[in-house]
């Protein structure tokens, strides 16, 4: 019976969301969508409880789509620990974001369409998480991609929003090429897309390369990271949902699903480890120099995704999943707090023009501080249980020392830019217009922030006590290793706090964000590729014009056309008098004969 419960409950949840989408033409659709996700959250708790009390019994179901001879395309759903634990987290975070959106988007005439997009976005992520084969997983994969394009470009009349949406699509096309590379290789050589069959295979270079490339682009790893910060052009609820529990964690979730293949390949684990270490360090460095409140939080997302990739490279996928779940709570809360602050300050996003908000917006700044402390890995908050475990595992593993050093440096930088965000937004003297356009005394604001704050405090402890004791990887270690992450965080936080007394107290004369923007990656990467593409296209076009049009249809064609009559004329020029006389008499004879006949 317990095998059927997760499957039946999840099917009912999908049907509930689908029925809500069919009613999108009705008035107050956004409230129907909010209640649907709320009901889905409570429905998803019982399958998780049944799974945990039934000795972790998995459930799956398969439906054949169509057959092609010896191969058939099928849709397989799989409900294991990863799926059943992630669904309540995704539903709770989405419920909070949707409730916040009813306030944030209340003056938008297309609010119902906005909620429809958010529901489809969530539905695509559910399909991806619950898929048991690559066919269904690819549908969810492309679903979150196209919905992210539509939501990032929601204000498509603004050039920046339209450009950012297109940039997100183009960067993710590289990952889709990698995914399709692995997809097609498996179709040609294995004739099966089911995950149990794929995970039983020996690792193959092209398959692993395709999966790692797909995950790197979707989860904004080093080299593919610029689109994540550009995605801030969308509405704040979109940023909160995209960065917490949907789009960006899809790549990490893919690697968690195929991790048995990765664990059999040392080069794949090393690639994930080094890529994650570079990503977490690079993004944390970016966040240090940002002044836009949303971009600071965006780069912190990229940094935490790099930390999840480090956990994958350490051969500890369940720690990556653990950090994914805890990260969803405080990252969504940070974005909602930033959206409320931006609205309150007349769309001001520069943290240097904020300050003193702990008096004007006490609940918001309290939640912002809780989220920042959870992001830093403060003991006994949600981020501590997962982040500290990953760094402990890195400290006690035989791994690349540079990767460990970069990870620890990124941990220190996280404390610095979190302290900087709290200091500029909440503390010090006010540096903005004293007239606030709105307040936080609205249940549509307080309820979501309260739920996410409780999640940021308790989620780590609950998930740890519920699921992870089945996987003890380290029993004993020296005290200095156990306290490495905490010592680094406290030391960086203390230094950052001291810096506030010297360097951060004076507001710079110029508030132009471009002076402090380290995003040299875009012109460095985009300009050479664009120039190279245009030059190559020009050379190809010039060569084609010269070879085909000028030569084939020009001189060469004229040469071939006149060659036959030229040869005939040349045959008559023999320099012999009898030949000329013979031609003369023959011509005269034919002329006389023609004259007589006429």
Coordinates of C-alpha atoms in Angstrom, one line a residue:
X1 CA 0.0 0.0 0.0
X2 CA 2.8 2.4 0.9
X3 CA 4.4 1.9 -2.5
X4 CA 1.2 3.3 -4.2
X5 CA 0.8 6.3 -1.9
X6 CA 3.6 8.5 -3.2
X7 CA 2.6 7.7 -6.8
X8 CA -1.1 8.3 -6.3
X9 CA -0.5 11.5 -4.2
X10 CA 1.8 13.0 -6.7
X11 CA -0.5 12.2 -9.6
X12 CA -3.3 13.9 -7.7
X13 CA -1.0 16.9 -7.1
X14 CA -0.2 17.2 -10.8
X15 CA -3.9 16.9 -11.8
X16 CA -4.7 19.6 -9.3
X17 CA -2.2 22.0 -10.8
X18 CA -3.3 21.1 -14.3
X19 CA -7.0 21.7 -13.4
X20 CA -6.0 25.1 -12.0
X21 CA -4.2 26.0 -15.3
X22 CA -7.3 25.0 -17.3
X23 CA -9.3 27.6 -15.2
X24 CA -6.9 30.4 -16.1
X25 CA -9.6 32.3 -17.9
X26 CA -11.6 32.8 -14.6
X27 CA -11.4 35.9 -12.5
X28 CA -9.0 35.9 -9.5
X29 CA -7.0 33.1 -11.1
X30 CA -4.0 34.2 -9.1
X31 CA -5.8 33.3 -5.8
X32 CA -6.8 29.9 -7.2
X33 CA -3.2 29.3 -8.1
X34 CA -2.0 30.3 -4.6
X35 CA -4.5 27.9 -2.9
X36 CA -3.6 25.1 -5.3
X37 CA 0.1 25.2 -4.4
X38 CA -0.8 25.5 -0.7
X39 CA -3.0 22.3 -0.9
X40 CA -0.2 20.6 -2.9
X41 CA 2.3 21.3 -0.1
X42 CA 0.1 19.7 2.5
X43 CA -0.6 16.8 0.2
X44 CA 3.1 16.2 -0.4
X45 CA 3.8 15.8 3.3
X46 CA 2.0 12.5 3.7
X47 CA 3.9 10.6 0.9
X48 CA 7.2 11.7 2.6
X49 CA 5.9 10.5 5.9
X50 CA 4.8 7.2 4.4
X51 CA 8.2 6.8 2.6
X52 CA 10.2 7.4 5.8
X53 CA 8.1 5.1 7.9
X54 CA 8.0 2.3 5.4
X55 CA 11.8 1.7 5.4
X56 CA 12.4 3.9 2.4
X57 CA 10.4 2.0 -0.2
X58 CA 10.7 3.5 -3.6
X59 CA 7.8 3.7 -6.1
X60 CA 7.7 4.1 -9.9
X61 CA 5.3 3.9 -12.8
X62 CA 5.9 3.6 -16.6
X63 CA 3.7 4.6 -19.5
X64 CA 4.7 3.9 -23.1
X65 CA 4.3 6.9 -25.4
X66 CA 5.1 5.2 -28.8
X67 CA 7.3 2.4 -30.2
X68 CA 9.8 2.4 -33.0
X69 CA 10.6 -1.2 -33.7
X70 CA 12.9 -2.5 -30.9
X71 CA 12.9 0.9 -29.1
X72 CA 10.0 2.6 -27.4
X73 CA 9.7 6.0 -25.9
X74 CA 8.2 5.8 -22.4
X75 CA 7.4 8.2 -19.6
X76 CA 8.7 6.8 -16.2
X77 CA 8.1 8.5 -12.9
X78 CA 10.3 7.7 -9.9
X79 CA 9.5 8.6 -6.3
X80 CA 12.5 8.1 -4.1
X81 CA 14.0 10.1 -1.2
X82 CA 15.3 12.9 -3.5
X83 CA 11.9 13.4 -5.2
X84 CA 9.7 13.0 -2.1
X85 CA 11.9 15.3 0.0
X86 CA 12.3 18.0 -2.7
X87 CA 8.6 18.3 -3.5
X88 CA 7.5 19.7 -0.1
X89 CA 10.4 22.1 -0.1
X90 CA 9.5 23.3 -3.6
X91 CA 5.8 23.6 -2.8
X92 CA 6.4 25.5 0.4
X93 CA 8.9 28.0 -1.2
X94 CA 6.6 28.5 -4.2
X95 CA 3.6 29.0 -1.9
X96 CA 5.4 31.7 -0.1
X97 CA 6.6 33.3 -3.3
X98 CA 3.1 33.2 -4.9
X99 CA 1.6 34.8 -1.8
X100 CA 4.2 37.6 -1.9
X101 CA 3.5 38.0 -5.6
X102 CA -0.2 38.8 -4.9
X103 CA 1.1 42.0 -3.2
X104 CA 4.1 42.6 -5.4
X105 CA 2.2 42.3 -8.7
X106 CA -1.2 43.7 -7.5
X107 CA -1.1 46.6 -9.9
X108 CA 0.1 44.6 -13.0
X109 CA -2.8 44.1 -15.4
X110 CA -1.5 40.7 -16.5
X111 CA -1.2 39.3 -13.0
X112 CA -3.2 36.2 -13.9
X113 CA -0.8 35.4 -16.8
X114 CA 2.1 35.9 -14.5
X115 CA 0.8 33.4 -12.1
X116 CA 0.1 31.0 -15.0
X117 CA 3.7 31.2 -16.0
X118 CA 4.9 30.6 -12.4
X119 CA 2.6 27.5 -12.2
X120 CA 3.9 26.1 -15.4
X121 CA 7.5 26.8 -14.2
X122 CA 6.8 24.8 -11.0
X123 CA 5.1 22.1 -13.0
X124 CA 8.1 21.7 -15.3
X125 CA 10.4 21.4 -12.2
X126 CA 8.1 18.7 -10.7
X127 CA 8.3 16.8 -13.9
X128 CA 12.1 17.0 -13.9
X129 CA 12.4 15.9 -10.3
X130 CA 10.0 13.0 -10.5
X131 CA 11.2 11.7 -13.9
X132 CA 12.6 8.1 -14.1
X133 CA 14.0 8.3 -17.6
X134 CA 15.8 10.9 -19.7
X135 CA 12.8 11.4 -22.0
X136 CA 10.6 12.8 -19.3
X137 CA 13.5 14.5 -17.6
X138 CA 14.3 16.4 -20.9
X139 CA 10.7 17.6 -21.1
X140 CA 11.0 19.2 -17.6
X141 CA 14.5 20.4 -18.5
X142 CA 13.3 22.3 -21.5
X143 CA 10.2 23.4 -19.7
X144 CA 12.1 25.3 -17.0
X145 CA 14.3 26.8 -19.7
X146 CA 11.5 28.2 -21.8
X147 CA 9.6 29.5 -18.8
X148 CA 12.6 31.2 -17.4
X149 CA 12.9 33.0 -20.8
X150 CA 9.3 34.2 -20.5
X151 CA 9.5 35.2 -16.9
X152 CA 12.9 37.0 -17.1
X153 CA 11.6 38.9 -20.0
X154 CA 8.3 39.8 -18.3
X155 CA 9.0 43.5 -18.8
X156 CA 10.0 42.8 -22.4
X157 CA 9.5 46.5 -23.4
X158 CA 12.7 47.3 -21.5
X159 CA 15.7 46.5 -23.6
X160 CA 17.7 45.2 -20.6
X161 CA 15.0 42.7 -19.7
X162 CA 14.6 41.4 -23.3
X163 CA 18.4 41.1 -23.6
X164 CA 18.8 39.3 -20.3
X165 CA 16.1 36.8 -21.3
X166 CA 17.8 36.1 -24.6
X167 CA 21.2 35.8 -22.9
X168 CA 19.7 33.2 -20.5
X169 CA 18.4 31.1 -23.4
X170 CA 21.7 31.3 -25.4
X171 CA 23.8 30.3 -22.4
X172 CA 21.5 27.4 -21.7
X173 CA 21.7 26.2 -25.4
X174 CA 25.2 25.1 -24.7
X175 CA 24.0 22.8 -21.9
X176 CA 21.2 21.5 -24.1
X177 CA 23.7 20.5 -26.7
X178 CA 25.6 18.5 -24.0
X179 CA 22.3 16.9 -22.8
X180 CA 21.4 16.0 -26.4
X181 CA 24.9 14.6 -27.0
X182 CA 24.4 12.1 -24.1
X183 CA 20.8 11.5 -25.1
X184 CA 21.6 10.6 -28.7
X185 CA 24.6 8.4 -27.7
X186 CA 22.4 6.4 -25.3
X187 CA 19.7 6.0 -28.0
X188 CA 22.3 4.7 -30.5
X189 CA 24.3 2.4 -28.3
X190 CA 22.0 1.4 -25.4
X191 CA 18.5 1.7 -26.9
X192 CA 17.1 2.7 -23.5
X193 CA 16.6 6.0 -21.7
X194 CA 15.6 4.6 -18.3
X195 CA 17.8 5.7 -15.5
X196 CA 18.2 2.2 -13.9
X197 CA 19.6 1.0 -17.3
X198 CA 21.8 4.0 -17.8
X199 CA 23.2 3.8 -14.2
X200 CA 24.2 0.2 -14.7
X201 CA 26.4 1.0 -17.7
X202 CA 30.2 1.5 -17.5
X203 CA 31.0 5.2 -17.7
X204 CA 31.5 6.6 -21.2
X205 CA 33.4 9.9 -21.9
X206 CA 30.8 11.4 -24.2
X207 CA 27.9 10.7 -21.8
X208 CA 29.7 12.1 -18.8
X209 CA 30.9 15.1 -20.8
X210 CA 27.4 15.8 -22.0
X211 CA 25.8 15.6 -18.5
X212 CA 28.5 17.8 -16.9
X213 CA 28.2 20.4 -19.6
X214 CA 24.4 20.4 -19.3
X215 CA 24.6 20.8 -15.5
X216 CA 27.3 23.6 -15.8
X217 CA 25.2 25.8 -18.0
X218 CA 21.9 25.2 -16.2
X219 CA 23.4 25.8 -12.8
X220 CA 25.5 28.8 -13.9
X221 CA 29.0 27.3 -13.2
X222 CA 32.2 29.1 -14.1
X223 CA 32.1 30.1 -17.8
X224 CA 28.3 30.0 -18.0
X225 CA 27.6 32.3 -15.0
X226 CA 26.9 35.7 -16.6
X227 CA 23.3 34.9 -17.4
X228 CA 22.4 34.4 -13.7
X229 CA 23.1 37.9 -12.7
X230 CA 21.5 39.3 -15.8
X231 CA 18.3 37.4 -14.9
X232 CA 17.7 40.0 -12.2
X233 CA 16.0 42.1 -14.8
X234 CA 12.8 40.1 -14.2
X235 CA 10.4 40.7 -11.3
X236 CA 11.6 39.9 -7.8
X237 CA 9.3 36.8 -7.4
X238 CA 10.8 35.4 -10.6
X239 CA 14.3 35.8 -9.2
X240 CA 13.2 34.2 -5.9
X241 CA 11.7 31.2 -7.6
X242 CA 14.4 30.8 -10.2
X243 CA 17.3 31.0 -7.7
X244 CA 15.8 28.9 -4.9
X245 CA 14.0 25.7 -6.1
X246 CA 13.6 25.6 -9.8
X247 CA 15.8 26.6 -12.7
X248 CA 19.3 26.8 -11.3
X249 CA 19.2 23.7 -9.2
X250 CA 18.1 21.6 -12.2
X251 CA 21.7 21.0 -13.3
X252 CA 22.8 19.9 -9.8
X253 CA 19.8 17.6 -9.6
X254 CA 20.7 16.0 -12.9
X255 CA 24.2 15.2 -11.6
X256 CA 22.6 13.8 -8.4
X257 CA 20.4 11.5 -10.5
X258 CA 23.3 10.2 -12.7
X259 CA 25.8 10.2 -9.8
X260 CA 26.5 6.4 -9.9
X261 CA 28.0 7.0 -13.4
X262 CA 30.1 9.9 -12.1
X263 CA 31.4 8.0 -9.1
X264 CA 32.9 5.4 -11.4
X265 CA 35.0 8.0 -13.3
X266 CA 37.8 9.8 -11.4
X267 CA 38.2 12.4 -14.1
X268 CA 34.5 13.3 -14.0
X269 CA 34.6 13.8 -10.2
X270 CA 37.8 15.9 -10.5
X271 CA 36.2 18.0 -13.2
X272 CA 33.1 18.6 -11.0
X273 CA 35.3 19.4 -8.0
X274 CA 37.5 21.9 -9.8
X275 CA 34.7 23.5 -11.7
X276 CA 32.7 23.9 -8.5
X277 CA 35.6 25.4 -6.5
X278 CA 36.3 27.9 -9.3
X279 CA 32.6 28.8 -9.5
X280 CA 32.1 29.3 -5.8
X281 CA 35.3 31.4 -5.5
X282 CA 34.7 33.5 -8.6
X283 CA 31.1 34.3 -7.8
X284 CA 31.9 35.2 -4.2
X285 CA 34.6 37.5 -5.5
X286 CA 32.0 39.2 -7.8
X287 CA 29.6 39.6 -4.9
X288 CA 32.2 41.5 -2.9
X289 CA 32.3 44.4 -5.5
X290 CA 28.6 44.6 -6.3
X291 CA 26.4 47.5 -5.1
X292 CA 23.1 46.3 -6.5
X293 CA 21.3 44.4 -3.7
X294 CA 19.7 41.8 -6.1
X295 CA 23.0 41.2 -7.9
X296 CA 24.8 40.5 -4.6
X297 CA 22.2 37.9 -3.8
X298 CA 22.4 36.5 -7.3
X299 CA 26.1 36.0 -7.2
X300 CA 25.7 34.4 -3.8
X301 CA 23.4 31.9 -5.5
X302 CA 26.1 31.1 -8.1
X303 CA 28.6 30.7 -5.3
X304 CA 26.4 28.3 -3.4
X305 CA 25.7 26.3 -6.6
X306 CA 29.5 26.0 -6.9
X307 CA 29.6 24.6 -3.4
X308 CA 27.0 22.0 -4.4
X309 CA 29.1 21.1 -7.3
X310 CA 32.1 20.6 -4.9
X311 CA 29.9 18.1 -3.0
X312 CA 29.2 16.3 -6.2
X313 CA 33.0 16.2 -6.9
X314 CA 33.6 14.8 -3.4
X315 CA 31.4 11.8 -4.3
X316 CA 28.8 13.0 -1.8
X317 CA 25.6 13.7 -3.8
X318 CA 23.3 13.6 -0.7
X319 CA 25.2 16.5 0.8
X320 CA 24.7 18.5 -2.4
X321 CA 21.0 17.7 -2.2
X322 CA 20.9 18.6 1.5
X323 CA 22.4 22.0 0.7
X324 CA 20.0 22.4 -2.2
X325 CA 17.0 22.0 0.1
X326 CA 18.3 24.3 2.9
X327 CA 19.5 26.9 0.4
X328 CA 16.0 27.2 -1.1
X329 CA 14.6 28.7 2.1
X330 CA 17.0 31.4 2.9
X331 CA 17.7 32.4 -0.7
X332 CA 14.0 32.8 -1.5
X333 CA 13.6 34.9 1.7
X334 CA 16.6 37.1 0.8
X335 CA 15.1 37.9 -2.6
X336 CA 11.7 38.7 -1.1
X337 CA 13.3 41.0 1.4
X338 CA 15.2 42.7 -1.3
X339 CA 12.1 43.2 -3.4
X340 CA 10.3 44.7 -0.5
X341 CA 13.2 47.1 0.2
X342 CA 13.4 48.1 -3.4
X343 CA 9.7 48.9 -3.5
X344 CA 9.9 50.8 -0.3
X345 CA 12.7 53.0 -1.5
X346 CA 11.1 53.9 -4.9
X347 CA 12.9 51.3 -6.9
X348 CA 16.3 52.1 -5.4
X349 CA 18.6 49.0 -5.7
X350 CA 22.0 50.6 -4.8
X351 CA 22.8 49.5 -1.2
X352 CA 24.9 52.7 -0.8
X353 CA 21.7 54.7 -0.9
X354 CA 20.1 52.7 1.9
X355 CA 20.6 52.5 5.6
X356 CA 18.8 52.6 8.9
X357 CA 16.0 50.3 7.7
X358 CA 15.9 48.3 11.0
X359 CA 13.6 51.1 12.3
X360 CA 11.5 51.6 9.2
X361 CA 11.2 47.9 8.2
X362 CA 12.0 45.8 11.3
X363 CA 10.5 42.5 10.1
X364 CA 12.1 42.7 6.7
X365 CA 15.6 43.6 8.0
X366 CA 15.3 40.8 10.6
X367 CA 14.5 38.3 7.9
X368 CA 17.3 39.7 5.8
X369 CA 19.7 39.2 8.6
X370 CA 18.5 35.7 9.3
X371 CA 18.9 34.8 5.7
X372 CA 22.4 36.3 5.5
X373 CA 23.5 34.5 8.7
X374 CA 22.1 31.2 7.3
X375 CA 24.0 31.9 4.1
X376 CA 27.2 32.3 6.0
X377 CA 26.7 29.0 7.8
X378 CA 26.0 30.4 11.3
X379 CA 25.7 27.5 13.8
X380 CA 22.3 25.9 14.1
X381 CA 20.7 27.8 11.2
X382 CA 19.7 25.9 8.1
X383 CA 22.8 26.6 6.1
X384 CA 25.1 25.5 8.9
X385 CA 24.1 21.8 8.7
X386 CA 24.7 21.4 5.0
X387 CA 27.5 23.9 4.3
X388 CA 29.5 22.9 7.3
X389 CA 29.2 19.2 6.4
X390 CA 30.5 19.8 2.8
X391 CA 33.5 21.8 4.1
X392 CA 34.2 19.1 6.7
X393 CA 34.1 16.4 4.0
X394 CA 36.4 18.5 1.8
X395 CA 38.8 19.0 4.7
X396 CA 39.1 15.2 5.4
X397 CA 39.2 14.0 1.8
X398 CA 42.1 13.3 -0.5
X399 CA 41.5 16.0 -2.9
X400 CA 43.0 18.9 -4.8
X401 CA 44.4 21.3 -2.3
X402 CA 43.7 24.3 -4.6
X403 CA 40.0 23.3 -4.6
X404 CA 39.9 23.2 -0.8
X405 CA 41.7 26.6 -0.6
X406 CA 39.3 28.2 -3.1
X407 CA 36.3 26.8 -1.2
X408 CA 37.5 28.1 2.1
X409 CA 38.3 31.5 0.5
X410 CA 34.7 31.6 -0.9
X411 CA 33.4 30.8 2.6
X412 CA 35.3 33.8 4.0
X413 CA 34.1 36.1 1.2
X414 CA 30.5 34.9 1.8
X415 CA 30.8 36.3 5.4
X416 CA 32.2 39.5 4.1
X417 CA 29.6 40.4 1.5
X418 CA 26.8 39.2 3.8
X419 CA 28.1 41.5 6.5
X420 CA 28.4 44.3 3.9
X421 CA 24.8 43.8 2.8
X422 CA 23.4 43.8 6.4
X423 CA 25.5 46.9 7.3
X424 CA 24.5 49.0 4.3
X425 CA 20.8 48.0 4.3
X426 CA 20.0 47.8 8.0
X427 CA 22.6 49.7 10.0
X428 CA 24.3 53.0 9.8
X429 CA 22.5 56.3 9.1
X430 CA 19.7 56.6 6.6
X431 CA 20.9 57.7 3.1
X432 CA 17.6 57.7 1.2
X433 CA 14.4 59.6 0.8
X434 CA 12.7 59.5 4.2
X435 CA 9.3 59.1 2.6
X436 CA 8.5 55.4 2.2
X437 CA 5.9 54.5 -0.4
X438 CA 4.7 51.3 1.4
X439 CA 5.0 49.4 4.6
X440 CA 5.4 45.8 5.6
X441 CA 2.2 45.6 7.7
X442 CA 0.5 43.4 5.2
X443 CA -0.3 39.7 5.8
X444 CA 0.7 39.0 2.1
X445 CA 4.2 40.1 3.1
X446 CA 4.5 38.9 6.7
X447 CA 3.2 35.4 6.2
X448 CA 5.6 34.4 3.4
X449 CA 8.6 35.9 5.2
X450 CA 7.6 34.2 8.4
X451 CA 7.3 30.8 6.8
X452 CA 10.6 31.2 5.0
X453 CA 12.3 32.5 8.2
X454 CA 11.1 29.4 10.1
X455 CA 12.4 27.3 7.3
X456 CA 15.8 29.1 7.3
X457 CA 16.1 28.3 11.1
X458 CA 14.6 24.8 11.3
X459 CA 14.9 23.1 7.9
X460 CA 18.5 22.1 8.3
X461 CA 17.9 20.4 11.6
X462 CA 14.7 18.7 10.5
X463 CA 16.2 17.3 7.2
X464 CA 19.3 16.2 9.0
X465 CA 17.4 14.3 11.7
X466 CA 14.9 12.9 9.2
X467 CA 17.0 11.6 6.4
X468 CA 20.8 12.0 6.6
X469 CA 21.8 9.8 9.6
X470 CA 21.6 6.8 7.1
X471 CA 24.7 8.2 5.5
X472 CA 27.5 8.8 8.1
X473 CA 30.6 9.6 6.1
X474 CA 32.9 10.9 8.9
X475 CA 32.8 9.6 12.5
X476 CA 35.9 11.3 14.0
X477 CA 38.2 14.1 13.0
X478 CA 40.6 16.5 14.7
X479 CA 39.0 19.5 16.4
X480 CA 40.8 22.0 14.1
X481 CA 39.2 20.3 11.1
X482 CA 35.8 20.2 12.7
X483 CA 36.0 23.9 13.3
X484 CA 37.7 25.0 10.0
X485 CA 34.5 26.4 8.4
X486 CA 33.3 28.1 11.6
X487 CA 36.7 29.7 12.3
X488 CA 37.0 31.0 8.7
X489 CA 33.5 32.4 8.8
X490 CA 34.0 34.1 12.2
X491 CA 37.4 35.5 11.2
X492 CA 36.0 36.9 7.9
X493 CA 32.9 38.3 9.6
X494 CA 35.1 40.0 12.3
X495 CA 37.4 41.6 9.7
X496 CA 34.4 42.7 7.7
X497 CA 32.9 44.3 10.8
X498 CA 36.1 46.2 11.5
X499 CA 36.2 47.4 7.9
X500 CA 32.8 49.0 8.4
X501 CA 34.4 51.4 10.8
X502 CA 37.0 52.6 8.3
X503 CA 36.1 52.1 4.7
X504 CA 32.4 51.6 4.5
X505 CA 31.2 54.6 6.6
X506 CA 31.9 57.2 4.0
X507 CA 29.5 57.2 1.0
X508 CA 31.5 57.7 -2.3
X509 CA 31.0 60.9 -4.2
X510 CA 30.0 59.0 -7.4
X511 CA 27.3 56.3 -7.0
X512 CA 27.8 55.0 -10.6
X513 CA 27.7 51.2 -10.2
X514 CA 29.8 50.8 -13.3
X515 CA 32.9 51.9 -11.5
X516 CA 32.7 48.9 -9.1
X517 CA 31.3 46.4 -11.6
X518 CA 33.8 43.6 -12.2
X519 CA 31.8 42.0 -15.0
X520 CA 34.6 42.1 -17.4
X521 CA 33.6 38.6 -18.4
X522 CA 30.9 39.7 -20.8
X523 CA 33.0 41.9 -23.0
X524 CA 35.9 39.5 -22.7
X525 CA 33.9 36.6 -23.8
X526 CA 31.2 38.1 -26.1
X527 CA 33.3 40.6 -28.0
X528 CA 36.0 38.1 -29.4
X529 CA 33.3 35.6 -30.2
X530 CA 31.2 38.2 -32.1
X531 CA 34.2 39.6 -34.0
X532 CA 35.5 36.2 -34.9
X533 CA 32.0 35.1 -36.1
X534 CA 31.6 38.2 -38.2
X535 CA 35.1 37.9 -39.7
X536 CA 34.6 34.2 -40.5
X537 CA 31.2 34.9 -42.0
X538 CA 32.7 37.7 -44.1
X539 CA 35.6 35.5 -45.4
X540 CA 33.2 32.7 -46.2
X541 CA 30.8 35.0 -48.0
X542 CA 33.7 36.7 -49.9
X543 CA 35.1 33.3 -50.9
X544 CA 31.7 32.0 -52.0
X545 CA 31.1 35.2 -54.0
X546 CA 34.4 34.9 -55.7
X547 CA 34.4 31.2 -56.4
X548 CA 30.7 30.7 -57.3
X549 CA 29.4 33.9 -58.7
X550 CA 32.5 35.6 -60.2
X551 CA 34.4 32.6 -61.3
X552 CA 31.8 29.9 -62.0
X553 CA 29.3 32.3 -63.6
X554 CA 31.8 34.8 -64.8
X555 CA 35.1 34.2 -66.5
X556 CA 35.0 30.4 -66.3
X557 CA 31.5 30.2 -67.8
X558 CA 32.5 32.5 -70.6
X559 CA 35.6 30.4 -71.2
X560 CA 33.6 27.2 -71.5
X561 CA 30.9 28.9 -73.6
X562 CA 33.3 30.2 -76.3
X563 CA 35.7 27.3 -76.3
X564 CA 33.8 25.2 -78.9
X565 CA 33.5 27.8 -81.6
X566 CA 37.1 28.9 -80.9
X567 CA 38.3 25.3 -81.5
X568 CA 36.3 25.1 -84.8
X569 CA 37.8 28.4 -86.0
X570 CA 41.3 27.3 -85.0
X571 CA 40.9 24.0 -87.0
X572 CA 40.4 26.0 -90.2
X573 CA 43.6 28.0 -89.7
X574 CA 46.2 25.5 -91.0
X575 CA 48.4 27.8 -93.1
X576 CA 48.0 25.5 -96.2
X577 CA 47.0 27.1 -99.6
X578 CA 45.2 24.0 -100.9
X579 CA 43.0 23.9 -97.8
X580 CA 42.0 27.6 -98.3
X581 CA 41.4 27.0 -102.1
X582 CA 39.3 23.9 -101.3
X583 CA 37.2 25.8 -98.8
X584 CA 36.8 28.6 -101.4
X585 CA 35.6 26.3 -104.2
X586 CA 33.3 24.4 -101.9
X587 CA 31.8 27.7 -100.8
X588 CA 31.4 28.9 -104.4
X589 CA 29.8 25.6 -105.4
X590 CA 27.3 25.6 -102.6
X591 CA 26.5 29.3 -103.4
X592 CA 25.9 28.5 -107.1
X593 CA 23.8 25.4 -106.3
X594 CA 21.7 27.5 -103.9
X595 CA 21.2 30.2 -106.5
X596 CA 20.1 27.7 -109.2
X597 CA 17.6 26.1 -106.8
X598 CA 16.1 29.4 -106.0

